[in-house]
Coordinates of C-alpha atoms and ligand atoms in Angstrom, one line a residue:
M291 CA 74.2 93.0 94.4
K292 CA 75.5 96.0 92.9
L293 CA 77.5 98.4 95.1
A294 CA 78.2 102.2 93.8
V295 CA 81.4 103.4 95.2
Y296 CA 81.4 107.7 95.1
G297 CA 83.7 110.0 96.4
K298 CA 85.6 113.3 95.8
G299 CA 88.8 112.8 94.1
G300 CA 91.7 111.2 95.7
I301 CA 89.7 110.6 98.8
G302 CA 90.4 106.6 98.7
K303 CA 87.6 105.0 96.9
S304 CA 89.6 102.6 94.7
T305 CA 91.5 101.9 97.3
T306 CA 88.7 101.1 99.5
S307 CA 87.0 99.5 97.1
C308 CA 89.8 97.0 96.0
N309 CA 89.9 95.8 99.7
I310 CA 85.8 95.6 100.3
S311 CA 86.2 93.4 97.1
I312 CA 88.3 91.0 98.4
A313 CA 86.9 91.4 101.9
L314 CA 83.3 90.6 99.8
A315 CA 85.3 87.3 97.9
K316 CA 87.0 86.0 101.2
R317 CA 83.3 85.9 102.5
G318 CA 82.5 83.5 99.7
K319 CA 81.4 86.1 97.0
K320 CA 81.8 85.9 93.3
V321 CA 82.8 89.6 92.7
L322 CA 83.7 92.1 89.9
Q323 CA 84.9 95.4 90.2
I324 CA 84.4 97.7 87.2
G325 CA 86.6 101.3 87.3
C326 CA 84.7 103.8 86.1
D327 CA 87.0 106.6 86.7
P328 CA 89.0 108.2 83.5
K329 CA 91.8 107.6 85.7
H330 CA 91.5 103.8 85.3
D331 CA 93.9 102.8 87.8
S332 CA 91.0 101.6 90.0
T333 CA 91.8 98.1 89.8
F334 CA 95.4 98.8 90.1
T335 CA 96.1 97.2 93.3
L336 CA 93.9 94.1 92.9
T337 CA 96.3 93.1 89.7
G338 CA 99.5 95.3 89.9
F339 CA 99.4 96.6 86.9
L340 CA 96.9 98.7 84.5
I341 CA 94.8 96.9 82.8
P342 CA 93.4 97.9 79.5
T343 CA 90.6 99.5 79.2
I344 CA 87.0 98.7 77.7
I345 CA 87.1 101.9 75.5
D346 CA 90.4 101.3 74.8
T347 CA 89.8 97.6 73.6
L348 CA 86.2 98.5 71.5
Q349 CA 88.4 101.2 69.6
S350 CA 91.0 98.4 68.8
K351 CA 88.1 96.4 67.4
D352 CA 86.4 99.7 65.7
Y353 CA 83.5 98.9 68.0
H354 CA 82.4 95.3 67.2
Y355 CA 81.1 94.0 69.8
E356 CA 81.3 90.6 68.8
D357 CA 85.2 90.6 68.4
V358 CA 85.6 91.2 71.8
W359 CA 86.8 87.9 73.9
P360 CA 86.1 88.4 77.9
E361 CA 89.5 87.4 78.4
D362 CA 90.3 90.8 76.2
V363 CA 88.7 93.2 79.2
I364 CA 88.2 91.2 82.4
Y365 CA 91.2 90.5 84.3
K366 CA 91.7 88.2 87.4
G367 CA 92.9 90.2 90.4
Y368 CA 94.0 89.2 93.5
G369 CA 91.6 86.8 95.7
N370 CA 90.1 86.2 92.6
V371 CA 88.4 89.4 92.3
D372 CA 87.7 90.3 88.2
C373 CA 88.6 93.3 87.2
V374 CA 87.3 95.6 84.6
E375 CA 88.8 99.1 83.7
A376 CA 85.9 100.9 81.6
G377 CA 88.1 103.8 80.6
G378 CA 87.5 107.7 79.7
P379 CA 85.9 109.4 77.0
P380 CA 88.6 112.1 75.6
A381 CA 89.4 114.5 77.3
G382 CA 87.1 117.5 76.8
A383 CA 84.9 115.8 75.1
G384 CA 82.4 112.8 75.4
C385 CA 80.4 111.5 78.5
G386 CA 81.4 109.7 81.4
G387 CA 78.1 108.1 81.3
Y388 CA 78.4 107.1 77.3
V389 CA 81.1 105.2 79.0
V390 CA 79.7 103.5 81.6
G391 CA 76.5 102.4 79.5
E392 CA 79.0 101.1 76.4
T393 CA 81.1 99.1 79.1
V394 CA 77.3 97.6 80.9
K395 CA 76.4 96.5 77.2
L396 CA 79.7 95.0 76.3
L397 CA 79.4 92.8 79.7
K398 CA 75.8 91.8 79.2
E399 CA 77.2 90.7 75.2
L400 CA 79.7 88.8 76.8
N401 CA 77.1 87.4 79.0
A402 CA 79.4 88.5 82.0
F403 CA 77.0 91.1 83.9
Y404 CA 74.6 88.7 85.6
E405 CA 77.2 85.9 86.5
Y406 CA 78.7 87.9 89.7
D407 CA 76.9 88.3 92.8
I408 CA 78.4 91.6 93.5
I409 CA 79.2 94.1 91.0
L410 CA 81.1 97.0 92.6
F411 CA 81.4 100.4 90.4
D412 CA 84.1 102.6 91.7
V413 CA 83.1 105.8 90.1
L414 CA 84.3 109.2 90.6
G415 CA 82.2 112.1 92.3
D416 CA 83.4 115.5 92.5
V417 CA 80.8 116.8 90.2
V418 CA 78.3 114.3 89.8
C419 CA 77.0 115.2 86.2
G420 CA 74.4 113.0 84.7
G421 CA 76.9 110.9 83.2
F422 CA 79.0 109.8 86.1
A423 CA 75.2 109.1 88.2
A424 CA 74.9 106.8 85.4
P425 CA 76.3 103.8 87.6
L426 CA 73.4 104.6 90.1
N427 CA 70.6 103.1 87.5
Y428 CA 72.5 99.8 88.0
A429 CA 73.1 99.9 91.7
D430 CA 71.2 98.5 94.4
Y431 CA 73.5 100.7 96.8
C432 CA 75.7 103.6 97.2
I433 CA 78.1 104.2 99.3
I434 CA 80.2 107.2 99.9
V435 CA 83.6 107.6 100.8
T436 CA 84.8 111.0 102.8
D437 CA 87.0 112.5 105.2
N438 CA 86.1 114.8 108.2
G439 CA 86.7 117.9 105.9
F440 CA 84.2 120.5 104.3
D441 CA 85.0 119.6 100.5
A442 CA 84.4 116.0 100.8
L443 CA 81.4 115.8 102.7
F444 CA 80.1 118.8 100.1
A445 CA 80.9 116.1 97.7
A446 CA 78.9 113.2 99.5
N447 CA 76.0 115.7 100.1
R448 CA 76.0 116.1 96.1
I449 CA 76.0 112.5 95.9
A450 CA 73.3 112.2 98.2
A451 CA 71.1 114.3 96.2
S452 CA 71.7 111.8 93.3
V453 CA 71.1 108.9 95.5
R454 CA 67.6 110.4 96.3
E455 CA 67.0 111.7 92.5
K456 CA 67.5 108.0 91.3
S457 CA 65.7 106.6 93.9
R458 CA 62.6 107.7 92.6
V459 CA 62.9 105.8 89.3
H460 CA 64.8 102.8 90.6
P461 CA 65.0 100.7 94.0
L462 CA 68.4 102.5 95.0
R463 CA 69.5 103.2 98.4
L464 CA 72.7 104.7 100.3
A465 CA 74.3 102.0 102.6
G466 CA 76.1 104.9 104.1
L467 CA 79.3 106.6 104.7
I468 CA 83.3 105.1 104.8
G469 CA 85.4 107.8 106.6
N470 CA 88.8 107.7 105.3
R471 CA 92.2 108.7 106.3
T472 CA 90.6 110.7 109.2
A473 CA 91.2 110.2 112.7
K474 CA 88.3 112.4 114.1
R475 CA 85.0 112.2 113.0
D476 CA 83.4 115.0 114.3
L477 CA 82.1 116.9 111.5
I478 CA 80.6 113.8 109.8
D479 CA 79.0 113.3 113.3
K480 CA 77.6 116.3 112.6
Y481 CA 76.6 116.1 108.7
V482 CA 74.9 112.8 109.8
E483 CA 73.0 114.1 112.5
A484 CA 71.8 116.6 110.0
C485 CA 71.3 113.8 107.2
P486 CA 70.6 111.1 108.3
M487 CA 72.5 108.1 106.7
P488 CA 74.6 105.3 108.6
V489 CA 78.6 105.8 109.3
L490 CA 79.8 102.1 108.4
E491 CA 83.5 102.8 109.3
V492 CA 85.9 105.4 109.9
L493 CA 89.2 104.7 108.9
P494 CA 92.5 106.8 109.8
L495 CA 95.7 107.4 108.1
I496 CA 97.8 104.7 107.7
E497 CA 100.7 105.1 106.1
D498 CA 100.6 101.2 105.2
I499 CA 97.7 101.5 102.9
R500 CA 99.8 104.7 101.1
V501 CA 102.4 102.2 100.6
S502 CA 100.2 99.6 99.4
R503 CA 99.7 101.8 96.3
V504 CA 102.7 102.3 96.0
K505 CA 103.6 98.7 95.7
G506 CA 100.2 97.8 93.4
K507 CA 98.9 95.4 96.5
T508 CA 95.8 95.4 98.2
L509 CA 96.2 95.7 102.5
F510 CA 95.0 91.8 102.0
E511 CA 98.1 90.6 100.0
M512 CA 100.6 92.5 101.9
A513 CA 98.9 91.3 105.5
E514 CA 99.8 87.5 104.0
Q515 CA 103.4 88.8 104.3
D516 CA 103.2 90.7 107.7
V517 CA 100.5 89.3 109.9
S518 CA 100.8 92.9 111.9
L519 CA 98.3 94.2 109.2
S520 CA 95.5 92.3 109.3
Y521 CA 94.0 94.7 111.6
I522 CA 93.4 97.2 108.7
C523 CA 91.8 94.3 106.8
D524 CA 89.4 94.0 109.6
F525 CA 88.0 97.4 108.8
Y526 CA 87.3 96.0 105.2
L527 CA 86.0 92.8 106.6
N528 CA 83.3 94.8 109.2
I529 CA 82.1 96.9 105.9
A530 CA 81.4 94.0 103.5
D531 CA 79.9 92.5 106.2
Q532 CA 77.4 95.0 106.9
L533 CA 76.6 95.2 103.2
L534 CA 76.2 91.1 102.9
T535 CA 73.3 91.7 105.4
E536 CA 71.4 93.9 102.4
P537 CA 71.3 96.8 105.0
E538 CA 68.1 99.0 104.8
G539 CA 70.2 102.0 104.5
V540 CA 68.5 105.4 103.4
V541 CA 67.0 107.3 100.8
P542 CA 68.5 110.5 101.5
R543 CA 67.6 114.1 102.6
E544 CA 70.3 116.3 101.3
L545 CA 71.2 119.5 102.9
S546 CA 70.6 122.6 100.7
D547 CA 74.4 124.5 99.8
R548 CA 73.0 127.2 102.3
E549 CA 72.3 124.9 105.0
L550 CA 75.1 122.7 104.5
F551 CA 77.1 125.9 104.5
T552 CA 75.6 127.3 107.7
L553 CA 76.1 123.7 109.5
L554 CA 80.0 123.7 108.7
T555 CA 80.7 127.4 109.4
D556 CA 79.2 126.9 112.7
F557 CA 81.1 123.8 113.2
Y558 CA 84.2 126.0 112.8
L559 CA 83.6 129.0 114.1
N560 CA 81.6 128.5 117.1
P561 CA 83.5 125.5 118.4
T562 CA 82.4 125.5 122.1
N563 CA 81.3 121.6 122.0
N564 CA 83.3 120.9 119.2
S565 CA 86.5 121.3 121.0
N566 CA 85.5 120.5 124.7
N567 CA 84.7 117.0 122.4
S568 CA 88.1 117.2 121.0
K569 CA 90.2 118.1 124.1
E570 CA 87.9 115.3 125.9
E571 CA 89.2 112.7 123.4
N572 CA 92.3 113.9 123.6
I573 CA 92.5 113.3 126.6
S574 CA 91.2 109.8 126.8
Q575 CA 93.4 108.9 123.5
K576 CA 96.3 109.4 125.8
S577 CA 95.0 107.8 128.7
K578 CA 93.8 104.5 126.1
L579 CA 97.3 104.7 124.5
N580 CA 99.0 104.9 128.1
A581 CA 96.9 102.2 129.2
G582 CA 98.1 99.9 126.2
W583 CA 94.7 99.7 124.6
D584 CA 95.0 97.5 121.0
S585 CA 94.3 99.7 117.6
S586 CA 91.7 96.9 116.7
P587 CA 89.0 98.8 114.4
T588 CA 86.0 99.9 116.0
L589 CA 84.6 103.1 115.8
K590 CA 85.6 104.0 119.5
N591 CA 88.9 103.6 119.0
T592 CA 90.0 104.7 115.3
N593 CA 91.2 107.9 117.0
L594 CA 94.1 106.0 119.0
L595 CA 96.1 106.1 115.5
L596 CA 96.0 109.8 115.5
N597 CA 99.6 111.1 114.9
E598 CA 101.0 114.2 114.5
K599 CA 100.6 114.5 110.6
Q600 CA 97.1 113.7 110.9
H601 CA 96.9 115.7 113.7
K602 CA 98.2 118.8 110.8
N603 CA 96.1 118.1 107.8
D604 CA 93.2 117.8 110.4
T605 CA 94.5 121.7 111.1
N606 CA 94.8 122.0 107.2
Q607 CA 91.1 121.5 106.7
V608 CA 90.2 123.8 109.1
D609 CA 92.7 126.6 108.1
F610 CA 91.7 126.1 104.8
F611 CA 87.7 126.6 105.4
L612 CA 88.7 129.5 107.4
V613 CA 90.9 131.0 104.9
Ligands
ADP165 P1 90.2 107.9 94.3 O1 90.4 106.7 93.9 O2 89.3 108.5 95.3 O3 90.9 108.8 93.8 P2 92.7 106.2 96.0 O4 92.0 104.9 96.7 O5 93.6 106.6 94.3 O6 91.9 107.5 95.4 O7 93.6 106.9 96.9 C1 94.5 108.3 97.0 C2 95.8 108.0 97.8 O8 95.6 107.6 99.1 C3 96.3 106.8 96.7 O9 97.6 107.2 97.4 C4 96.3 106.0 98.2 O10 97.2 104.8 98.7 C5 95.8 106.8 99.5 N1 95.0 106.3 100.9 C6 93.8 105.9 100.5 N2 93.1 105.7 101.7 C7 94.3 105.6 102.7 C8 94.3 105.7 104.1 N3 92.8 105.2 104.7 N4 95.2 105.9 104.7 C9 96.9 106.4 104.0 N5 96.4 106.9 102.5 C10 95.1 105.9 102.0
MG166 MG1 90.5 105.9 92.0

């Protein structure tokens, strides 16, 4: 199965990808994660360092594919997940699609491309030009990471359009959205009401996830030392389990930009229902907290992890949109 993870820059694609890759490996699958972002830090929390990229390696061998060995470009990461970084074209020149094409070509030459149960492409997706849509040509499923704000959902909608386009010539489905770094999902819900697609999971902003990036470790590795973190791993295991059922997914019908703007303007400027819901949510969160609920990762009680900082972030998003 081939997966392509997309989403706005900085939204948490690599973090989510690394932890899903391990979750899939924990379920007995042979997994390869391919970082397709010129930032080339996709696999950092799996290996603990920035591995050499395919493009750098090919350049150092003058593009003689026959001189490249698997161990030059495929690195073993935590949990037995194999890791590759495609690297990027020179800034302001070249094409990300070319880089992904070269990466797949080399992996095929090395007989590595068909060796895995799962290949996960971690791709950037602010602006999905033809080049960065290239991994969709190889994927069975696209997964979109978003938060509960306008920009990430705008990017998600453009990625949905790319999936619809590619699905005309290749059996590609959108597995769904993953909400990340958000205590709320009301705007996500409003979007999927208008553009139906599954929501696989919603993860709140969790300080330990931020720390994992700094430490160069995944949550699974950190949870080995601190079992109190295993509830975070359960989010990722839940996503992995859904993917392993080979879900039907959807071929999305993206909204036009105008429809999307209207939907979001309406959400922020006419918040009659939304604000009522939010108030009820906050009240019920408090009563659940007082009742001592645990924070196991179900969609219902991810809101429990709402804290002042998150609330501030959410508020900022609203302000940003209104400005
Ligand atoms: P992307 O790959 O989309 O550019 P990253 O995965 O590198 O984004 O994440 C950007 C930053 O956000 C990292 O510092 C990461 O640790 C942090 N992050 C991601 N998800 C969460 C989360 N749920 N809670 C807290 N921090 C997160
Ligand atoms: Mg990344």
